[in-house]
Amino acid sequence: MTAPDFQTAVIGAGPGGLAAAVKLKQAGLRDFVVLERADDVGGSWHENTYPGLGVDIPAIAYQYSFARKADWSRMFPYGAEVKEYHRDIANRFGLYPHIKFGTEVVREEWDDTHHYWKLITDSGAVITARFLISAVGAFVRPKEEAGIPGRTDYRGKYQRPSSWDHDWDHAGKRVAIIGTGASAVQIIPSIAPEVASLTVFQRTPVWSIPKPDFVMPEFGKRIMAVPGLQAAVHGFALVFVDLALRLAVGAPVGPTKKVLTRFDAITIKAYERYLRLVVDDSETRRKLTPNFGVIAKRPTMSNGYLRAYNRANVTLVTDPIETITARGIKTRTDGEREFDMIILATGYEVFSDPETYRPGTILGSNGFDLGKFYNEEGLQAYESVSVHGLPNRWTLVGPYSWTGSGWHAFVEMTADHAVRAITEGLRRGARVVEIRRDAMDAYHRKVYRRNEPVRFYFNELNGHVPTYYRNSQGDSTYLRPSGFYEAQRGNRKFPLDDYSYRTTA
């Protein structure tokens, strides 16, 4: 029988792909390849280089447990340093020889005859592997279509956070930015002092709280280098996150709904008072005031975003955009404004949306189509990682993934899940390792039941606000309704017999 090119293939060399590669090597599974569409490792931290790019959680929580870094230059590092951290991981663990750059997988097909995966790349090449780990990540691809008419009519310069052209000088130019999400919150205060004018087109306001950022002093770096200290501090913080999540999903639904409703009302009032302290103009403050809860959309942290609106050259527009024109942007009531550059900060297709999974692109056994399954039956996966119908395949960021931790901590545990299942399959001499349908269904019933308070929060209490925490099916598959440590146990100590192991199909 034909042997595959590799024992294991990993799709993506971002934080998840690097974690999977390290875990495979640590398990002694060295026959693997990492397929990466870009020309270096890091994922979003390689592709995104826009002005002001940085992490929005402390560095101590944004790193691997197996490669803690004590000498971060800041409490919240900038993007270039985070990218270099991932490059260092690839070098330190000898991953570069395993990586094929410039290789984008456009279709995954399970071969029922040979019991391996055929990965079709954008060049038409086919790479085969017995086992497959998808490490595509949470933000799968930038939204090419912003949903605004006339996008192709514009004759000025477009910029996107995911592909910033640093050769184009925006100094002294008339600039527009569409969107006020996480990337826009970083871009706006970074370029506002440099441009002639900056017009921000806002559909929905964003929560933006102060960022306790500072340059890390040398004595701080020495303290962080004390063996075990970073792990202890990070673990202590995760305990509080864990308790909050457990309380939110473990308490009786009725009282939880009342607490969430009251929590939103109090925090919205508090944010209104905060805005009065930092934003001078009352009309601008009104536009920046959210009418939804602090976690209904992804909250942001910035010391400069709100204050940027105090500048004379920064204007906030909430009048809906009617069309993009050849010279600029026309809104519904205010007419056309001309711009030299338009920044499309309109977001990504995310892993929790069924539309992200295109039918015909991930094909499993007996004609199983993941895109069709997710769009018809909703997103679901055993421990967020494996789906019945896709044998020998695991995804590191799947339905009901995020547990409130940094992504590195999460993809480590899901990588451990995949490697544990692969190792057990090899130990049993199995060619096919597949999660049992009854195990997946039982897990999904439990998760869906426990997710009721989360659905209430996003669908009812904050159903009026667009958010990627609620998908088009009305489900909140971004968040995992459990604590971090429960998720960790579930992925590292799942019952091995929840999988089936077959020597032949």
mmCIF file of C-alpha atoms in Angstrom, residues 80-369:
data_model
loop_
_atom_site.group_PDB
_atom_site.id
_atom_site.type_symbol
_atom_site.label_atom_id
_atom_site.label_comp_id
_atom_site.label_asym_id
_atom_site.label_seq_id
_atom_site.Cartn_x
_atom_site.Cartn_y
_atom_site.Cartn_z
ATOM 1 C CA ALA A 80 8.188 43.141 16.184
ATOM 2 C CA GLU A 81 9.353 41.679 19.497
ATOM 3 C CA VAL A 82 6.531 39.127 19.534
ATOM 4 C CA LYS A 83 7.409 38.094 15.981
ATOM 5 C CA GLU A 84 11.059 37.686 16.959
ATOM 6 C CA TYR A 85 9.999 35.536 19.922
ATOM 7 C CA HIS A 86 8.332 33.086 17.530
ATOM 8 C CA ARG A 87 11.342 33.108 15.216
ATOM 9 C CA ASP A 88 13.513 32.291 18.217
ATOM 10 C CA ILE A 89 11.257 29.343 19.089
ATOM 11 C CA ALA A 90 11.584 27.972 15.560
ATOM 12 C CA ASN A 91 15.367 28.270 15.738
ATOM 13 C CA ARG A 92 15.776 27.010 19.289
ATOM 14 C CA PHE A 93 13.722 23.853 18.683
ATOM 15 C CA GLY A 94 15.071 23.164 15.209
ATOM 16 C CA LEU A 95 11.762 23.654 13.415
ATOM 17 C CA TYR A 96 12.859 25.493 10.262
ATOM 18 C CA PRO A 97 14.030 22.314 8.450
ATOM 19 C CA HIS A 98 10.501 20.934 8.866
ATOM 20 C CA ILE A 99 8.721 23.976 7.401
ATOM 21 C CA LYS A 100 7.678 24.470 3.774
ATOM 22 C CA PHE A 101 7.101 28.190 3.266
ATOM 23 C CA GLY A 102 5.021 29.681 0.459
ATOM 24 C CA THR A 103 2.753 26.650 0.637
ATOM 25 C CA GLU A 104 -0.936 27.360 1.112
ATOM 26 C CA VAL A 105 -3.255 24.395 1.569
ATOM 27 C CA VAL A 106 -6.474 25.071 -0.320
ATOM 28 C CA ARG A 107 -8.123 21.671 0.085
ATOM 29 C CA GLU A 108 -7.847 18.729 2.461
ATOM 30 C CA GLU A 109 -9.045 15.312 1.250
ATOM 31 C CA TRP A 110 -9.086 12.077 3.233
ATOM 32 C CA ASP A 111 -8.121 9.048 1.148
ATOM 33 C CA ASP A 112 -10.393 6.190 2.227
ATOM 34 C CA THR A 113 -8.261 3.685 0.348
ATOM 35 C CA HIS A 114 -4.801 4.568 1.612
ATOM 36 C CA HIS A 115 -5.930 6.003 4.971
ATOM 37 C CA TYR A 116 -4.083 9.291 4.782
ATOM 38 C CA TRP A 117 -4.709 12.939 4.027
ATOM 39 C CA LYS A 118 -4.065 14.509 0.645
ATOM 40 C CA LEU A 119 -3.319 18.195 0.974
ATOM 41 C CA ILE A 120 -3.751 20.165 -2.229
ATOM 42 C CA THR A 121 -1.772 23.395 -2.309
ATOM 43 C CA ASP A 122 -2.341 26.618 -4.199
ATOM 44 C CA SER A 123 0.291 25.532 -6.742
ATOM 45 C CA GLY A 124 -1.582 22.308 -7.459
ATOM 46 C CA ALA A 125 0.973 20.131 -5.654
ATOM 47 C CA VAL A 126 -0.308 17.292 -3.463
ATOM 48 C CA ILE A 127 1.311 16.490 -0.108
ATOM 49 C CA THR A 128 0.206 13.381 1.770
ATOM 50 C CA ALA A 129 0.322 12.655 5.497
ATOM 51 C CA ARG A 130 -1.078 9.942 7.746
ATOM 52 C CA PHE A 131 -2.049 12.435 10.454
ATOM 53 C CA LEU A 132 -3.085 16.057 10.118
ATOM 54 C CA ILE A 133 -3.058 18.912 12.619
ATOM 55 C CA SER A 134 -4.757 22.121 11.510
ATOM 56 C CA ALA A 135 -3.121 25.074 13.253
ATOM 57 C CA VAL A 136 -4.771 27.766 11.159
ATOM 58 C CA GLY A 137 -5.615 29.900 14.195
ATOM 59 C CA ALA A 138 -8.525 31.999 15.398
ATOM 60 C CA PHE A 139 -8.433 34.690 12.722
ATOM 61 C CA VAL A 140 -8.464 32.676 9.539
ATOM 62 C CA ARG A 141 -8.331 35.249 6.765
ATOM 63 C CA PRO A 142 -8.920 39.014 6.390
ATOM 64 C CA LYS A 143 -12.348 39.980 5.113
ATOM 65 C CA GLU A 144 -11.645 40.931 1.525
ATOM 66 C CA GLU A 145 -15.109 42.359 1.049
ATOM 67 C CA ALA A 146 -15.954 44.981 3.629
ATOM 68 C CA GLY A 147 -19.621 44.865 2.627
ATOM 69 C CA ILE A 148 -19.401 48.412 1.284
ATOM 70 C CA PRO A 149 -20.342 49.212 -2.335
ATOM 71 C CA GLY A 150 -17.782 50.839 -4.591
ATOM 72 C CA ARG A 151 -14.694 49.282 -3.028
ATOM 73 C CA THR A 152 -13.039 48.787 -6.416
ATOM 74 C CA ASP A 153 -13.837 52.317 -7.574
ATOM 75 C CA TYR A 154 -11.416 54.041 -5.234
ATOM 76 C CA ARG A 155 -8.303 55.454 -6.953
ATOM 77 C CA GLY A 156 -6.336 56.365 -3.836
ATOM 78 C CA LYS A 157 -4.244 54.135 -1.570
ATOM 79 C CA TYR A 158 -5.786 51.264 0.362
ATOM 80 C CA GLN A 159 -4.082 49.955 3.476
ATOM 81 C CA ARG A 160 -5.010 46.821 5.410
ATOM 82 C CA PRO A 161 -3.683 45.886 8.844
ATOM 83 C CA SER A 162 -2.734 42.425 7.569
ATOM 84 C CA SER A 163 -0.659 43.710 4.632
ATOM 85 C CA TRP A 164 0.560 47.193 5.526
ATOM 86 C CA ASP A 165 2.628 48.904 2.832
ATOM 87 C CA HIS A 166 5.351 50.761 4.726
ATOM 88 C CA ASP A 167 6.776 52.230 1.508
ATOM 89 C CA TRP A 168 3.700 54.437 1.128
ATOM 90 C CA ASP A 169 4.209 57.591 3.191
ATOM 91 C CA HIS A 170 0.990 58.743 4.873
ATOM 92 C CA ALA A 171 2.614 61.792 6.505
ATOM 93 C CA GLY A 172 0.626 64.939 5.729
ATOM 94 C CA LYS A 173 -2.100 62.971 3.916
ATOM 95 C CA ARG A 174 -5.876 62.914 4.298
ATOM 96 C CA VAL A 175 -6.597 59.516 5.803
ATOM 97 C CA ALA A 176 -9.755 57.559 6.560
ATOM 98 C CA ILE A 177 -10.039 54.391 8.618
ATOM 99 C CA ILE A 178 -13.100 52.155 8.449
ATOM 100 C CA GLY A 179 -13.623 50.209 11.647
ATOM 101 C CA THR A 180 -12.860 50.635 15.340
ATOM 102 C CA GLY A 181 -11.804 47.145 16.325
ATOM 103 C CA ALA A 182 -8.593 46.017 17.987
ATOM 104 C CA SER A 183 -6.257 46.896 15.106
ATOM 105 C CA ALA A 184 -7.885 50.305 14.541
ATOM 106 C CA VAL A 185 -7.511 51.140 18.238
ATOM 107 C CA GLN A 186 -3.755 50.681 17.840
ATOM 108 C CA ILE A 187 -3.425 52.354 14.431
ATOM 109 C CA ILE A 188 -5.417 55.523 15.165
ATOM 110 C CA PRO A 189 -3.259 57.027 17.949
ATOM 111 C CA SER A 190 -0.094 55.906 16.144
ATOM 112 C CA ILE A 191 -0.714 57.778 12.907
ATOM 113 C CA ALA A 192 -2.880 60.683 14.121
ATOM 114 C CA PRO A 193 0.143 62.941 14.871
ATOM 115 C CA GLU A 194 1.592 62.247 11.406
ATOM 116 C CA VAL A 195 -1.329 62.804 9.034
ATOM 117 C CA ALA A 196 -3.006 66.004 7.902
ATOM 118 C CA SER A 197 -6.402 64.647 8.881
ATOM 119 C CA LEU A 198 -7.770 61.354 10.146
ATOM 120 C CA THR A 199 -11.447 60.501 9.779
ATOM 121 C CA VAL A 200 -12.655 57.473 11.704
ATOM 122 C CA PHE A 201 -15.775 55.737 10.370
ATOM 123 C CA GLN A 202 -17.398 53.908 13.246
ATOM 124 C CA ARG A 203 -20.265 51.451 13.021
ATOM 125 C CA THR A 204 -20.175 50.405 16.657
ATOM 126 C CA PRO A 205 -18.183 51.986 19.503
ATOM 127 C CA VAL A 206 -15.557 49.911 21.229
ATOM 128 C CA TRP A 207 -14.716 49.598 24.890
ATOM 129 C CA SER A 208 -11.194 50.937 25.394
ATOM 130 C CA ILE A 209 -9.758 50.893 28.883
ATOM 131 C CA PRO A 210 -6.340 52.116 30.090
ATOM 132 C CA LYS A 211 -3.375 49.880 29.301
ATOM 133 C CA PRO A 212 -0.942 49.459 32.218
ATOM 134 C CA ASP A 213 2.030 49.349 29.887
ATOM 135 C CA PHE A 214 5.580 50.380 30.701
ATOM 136 C CA VAL A 215 9.162 49.708 29.740
ATOM 137 C CA MET A 216 10.374 46.733 31.736
ATOM 138 C CA PRO A 217 13.214 47.832 34.044
ATOM 139 C CA GLU A 218 16.329 45.703 34.331
ATOM 140 C CA PHE A 219 15.521 44.640 37.886
ATOM 141 C CA GLY A 220 12.101 43.511 36.646
ATOM 142 C CA LYS A 221 13.734 41.317 34.023
ATOM 143 C CA ARG A 222 15.987 39.798 36.665
ATOM 144 C CA ILE A 223 12.995 39.046 38.865
ATOM 145 C CA MET A 224 11.139 37.428 35.956
ATOM 146 C CA ALA A 225 14.189 35.234 35.357
ATOM 147 C CA VAL A 226 13.812 33.573 38.784
ATOM 148 C CA PRO A 227 13.015 29.919 38.008
ATOM 149 C CA GLY A 228 9.323 29.133 38.366
ATOM 150 C CA LEU A 229 8.234 32.691 39.124
ATOM 151 C CA GLN A 230 6.573 33.453 35.782
ATOM 152 C CA ALA A 231 4.737 30.140 35.830
ATOM 153 C CA ALA A 232 3.486 30.825 39.354
ATOM 154 C CA VAL A 233 2.310 34.370 38.551
ATOM 155 C CA HIS A 234 0.601 33.251 35.352
ATOM 156 C CA GLY A 235 -1.007 30.314 37.104
ATOM 157 C CA PHE A 236 -2.268 32.559 39.904
ATOM 158 C CA ALA A 237 -3.903 34.877 37.358
ATOM 159 C CA LEU A 238 -5.491 31.934 35.559
ATOM 160 C CA VAL A 239 -7.067 30.801 38.819
ATOM 161 C CA PHE A 240 -9.127 34.013 38.919
ATOM 162 C CA VAL A 241 -10.085 33.698 35.243
ATOM 163 C CA ASP A 242 -11.001 30.094 35.914
ATOM 164 C CA LEU A 243 -13.209 30.988 38.868
ATOM 165 C CA ALA A 244 -15.008 33.731 36.920
ATOM 166 C CA LEU A 245 -15.775 31.400 34.021
ATOM 167 C CA ARG A 246 -16.891 28.628 36.331
ATOM 168 C CA LEU A 247 -19.227 30.964 38.199
ATOM 169 C CA ALA A 248 -20.673 32.299 34.941
ATOM 170 C CA VAL A 249 -21.525 28.867 33.534
ATOM 171 C CA GLY A 250 -21.954 26.846 36.711
ATOM 172 C CA ALA A 251 -24.427 28.977 38.640
ATOM 173 C CA PRO A 252 -28.210 28.613 38.166
ATOM 174 C CA VAL A 253 -29.283 30.264 34.924
ATOM 175 C CA GLY A 254 -31.913 32.582 36.428
ATOM 176 C CA PRO A 255 -29.661 34.338 38.958
ATOM 177 C CA THR A 256 -26.808 34.405 36.429
ATOM 178 C CA LYS A 257 -28.950 36.340 33.950
ATOM 179 C CA LYS A 258 -29.788 38.904 36.640
ATOM 180 C CA VAL A 259 -26.147 39.282 37.627
ATOM 181 C CA LEU A 260 -25.046 39.725 34.005
ATOM 182 C CA THR A 261 -27.754 42.315 33.379
ATOM 183 C CA ARG A 262 -26.774 44.288 36.465
ATOM 184 C CA PHE A 263 -23.078 43.952 35.660
ATOM 185 C CA ASP A 264 -23.576 45.500 32.210
ATOM 186 C CA ALA A 265 -25.629 48.399 33.574
ATOM 187 C CA ILE A 266 -23.017 49.263 36.201
ATOM 188 C CA THR A 267 -20.025 49.005 33.880
ATOM 189 C CA ILE A 268 -21.667 51.085 31.144
ATOM 190 C CA LYS A 269 -22.311 53.889 33.643
ATOM 191 C CA ALA A 270 -18.738 53.656 34.903
ATOM 192 C CA TYR A 271 -17.396 53.862 31.349
ATOM 193 C CA GLU A 272 -19.494 56.958 30.672
ATOM 194 C CA ARG A 273 -17.794 58.649 33.645
ATOM 195 C CA TYR A 274 -14.405 57.536 32.369
ATOM 196 C CA LEU A 275 -15.119 59.041 28.951
ATOM 197 C CA ARG A 276 -15.907 62.377 30.588
ATOM 198 C CA LEU A 277 -12.398 62.363 32.027
ATOM 199 C CA VAL A 278 -10.508 61.665 28.805
ATOM 200 C CA VAL A 279 -12.607 62.952 25.859
ATOM 201 C CA ASP A 280 -13.163 66.712 25.657
ATOM 202 C CA ASP A 281 -16.070 67.038 23.238
ATOM 203 C CA SER A 282 -19.485 65.999 24.518
ATOM 204 C CA GLU A 283 -20.813 64.939 21.102
ATOM 205 C CA THR A 284 -17.769 62.780 20.476
ATOM 206 C CA ARG A 285 -18.203 61.227 23.917
ATOM 207 C CA ARG A 286 -21.789 60.383 23.051
ATOM 208 C CA LYS A 287 -20.684 58.627 19.869
ATOM 209 C CA LEU A 288 -18.005 56.707 21.740
ATOM 210 C CA THR A 289 -20.368 55.489 24.458
ATOM 211 C CA PRO A 290 -21.363 51.835 24.008
ATOM 212 C CA ASN A 291 -24.878 50.662 24.761
ATOM 213 C CA PHE A 292 -23.713 47.107 25.324
ATOM 214 C CA GLY A 293 -21.707 45.187 27.873
ATOM 215 C CA VAL A 294 -17.961 45.294 28.234
ATOM 216 C CA ILE A 295 -17.482 41.737 26.959
ATOM 217 C CA ALA A 296 -20.214 41.794 24.294
ATOM 218 C CA LYS A 297 -17.518 42.735 21.773
ATOM 219 C CA ARG A 298 -13.805 42.266 22.158
ATOM 220 C CA PRO A 299 -12.739 44.998 24.625
ATOM 221 C CA THR A 300 -9.506 46.833 23.917
ATOM 222 C CA MET A 301 -6.747 48.440 25.942
ATOM 223 C CA SER A 302 -5.099 51.700 24.926
ATOM 224 C CA ASN A 303 -3.698 54.824 26.525
ATOM 225 C CA GLY A 304 -4.000 56.840 23.339
ATOM 226 C CA TYR A 305 -7.089 55.768 21.410
ATOM 227 C CA LEU A 306 -9.742 57.847 23.177
ATOM 228 C CA ARG A 307 -7.424 60.820 23.626
ATOM 229 C CA ALA A 308 -6.744 60.845 19.886
ATOM 230 C CA TYR A 309 -10.235 62.305 19.442
ATOM 231 C CA ASN A 310 -9.107 65.406 21.326
ATOM 232 C CA ARG A 311 -6.836 66.274 18.415
ATOM 233 C CA ALA A 312 -8.059 68.934 15.988
ATOM 234 C CA ASN A 313 -7.185 66.747 12.982
ATOM 235 C CA VAL A 314 -9.196 63.680 14.106
ATOM 236 C CA THR A 315 -12.901 63.362 13.303
ATOM 237 C CA LEU A 316 -15.307 60.611 14.338
ATOM 238 C CA VAL A 317 -18.090 59.798 11.856
ATOM 239 C CA THR A 318 -21.011 57.538 12.725
ATOM 240 C CA ASP A 319 -23.156 58.381 9.696
ATOM 241 C CA PRO A 320 -23.431 55.063 7.782
ATOM 242 C CA ILE A 321 -21.246 54.709 4.702
ATOM 243 C CA GLU A 322 -23.264 54.643 1.510
ATOM 244 C CA THR A 323 -20.437 53.909 -0.917
ATOM 245 C CA ILE A 324 -16.736 54.232 -1.554
ATOM 246 C CA THR A 325 -16.144 56.551 -4.477
ATOM 247 C CA ALA A 326 -13.203 57.138 -6.795
ATOM 248 C CA ARG A 327 -11.986 59.942 -4.558
ATOM 249 C CA GLY A 328 -13.107 58.912 -1.089
ATOM 250 C CA ILE A 329 -16.144 57.914 0.965
ATOM 251 C CA LYS A 330 -19.756 59.011 0.699
ATOM 252 C CA THR A 331 -21.991 58.663 3.744
ATOM 253 C CA ARG A 332 -25.737 58.470 3.830
ATOM 254 C CA THR A 333 -26.434 62.060 4.898
ATOM 255 C CA ASP A 334 -23.130 63.953 5.025
ATOM 256 C CA GLY A 335 -22.091 63.507 1.401
ATOM 257 C CA GLU A 336 -18.629 62.726 0.023
ATOM 258 C CA ARG A 337 -15.277 63.218 1.736
ATOM 259 C CA GLU A 338 -12.033 62.962 -0.214
ATOM 260 C CA PHE A 339 -9.081 60.948 1.062
ATOM 261 C CA ASP A 340 -5.573 60.108 -0.062
ATOM 262 C CA MET A 341 -5.579 56.826 1.872
ATOM 263 C CA ILE A 342 -8.302 54.535 3.219
ATOM 264 C CA ILE A 343 -7.492 51.942 5.877
ATOM 265 C CA LEU A 344 -9.799 48.911 5.784
ATOM 266 C CA ALA A 345 -9.761 47.749 9.401
ATOM 267 C CA THR A 346 -12.853 45.633 8.810
ATOM 268 C CA GLY A 347 -11.815 42.456 10.568
ATOM 269 C CA TYR A 348 -11.296 38.791 9.872
ATOM 270 C CA GLU A 349 -13.236 35.663 9.164
ATOM 271 C CA VAL A 350 -12.978 33.827 12.467
ATOM 272 C CA PHE A 351 -12.955 30.171 13.417
ATOM 273 C CA SER A 352 -16.321 30.402 15.187
ATOM 274 C CA ASP A 353 -18.310 31.373 12.066
ATOM 275 C CA PRO A 354 -19.793 28.570 9.923
ATOM 276 C CA GLU A 355 -19.199 30.651 6.779
ATOM 277 C CA THR A 356 -15.442 30.456 7.400
ATOM 278 C CA TYR A 357 -15.580 26.773 6.437
ATOM 279 C CA ARG A 358 -16.138 26.588 2.697
ATOM 280 C CA PRO A 359 -17.953 23.471 1.461
ATOM 281 C CA GLY A 360 -15.665 21.311 -0.633
ATOM 282 C CA THR A 361 -12.430 22.328 1.089
ATOM 283 C CA ILE A 362 -12.204 19.830 3.983
ATOM 284 C CA LEU A 363 -13.459 16.408 2.916
ATOM 285 C CA GLY A 364 -13.396 13.421 5.252
ATOM 286 C CA SER A 365 -14.397 9.774 5.087
ATOM 287 C CA ASN A 366 -17.407 8.550 3.113
ATOM 288 C CA GLY A 367 -18.039 11.977 1.568
ATOM 289 C CA PHE A 368 -18.119 13.905 4.859
ATOM 290 C CA ASP A 369 -17.789 17.645 4.173
#
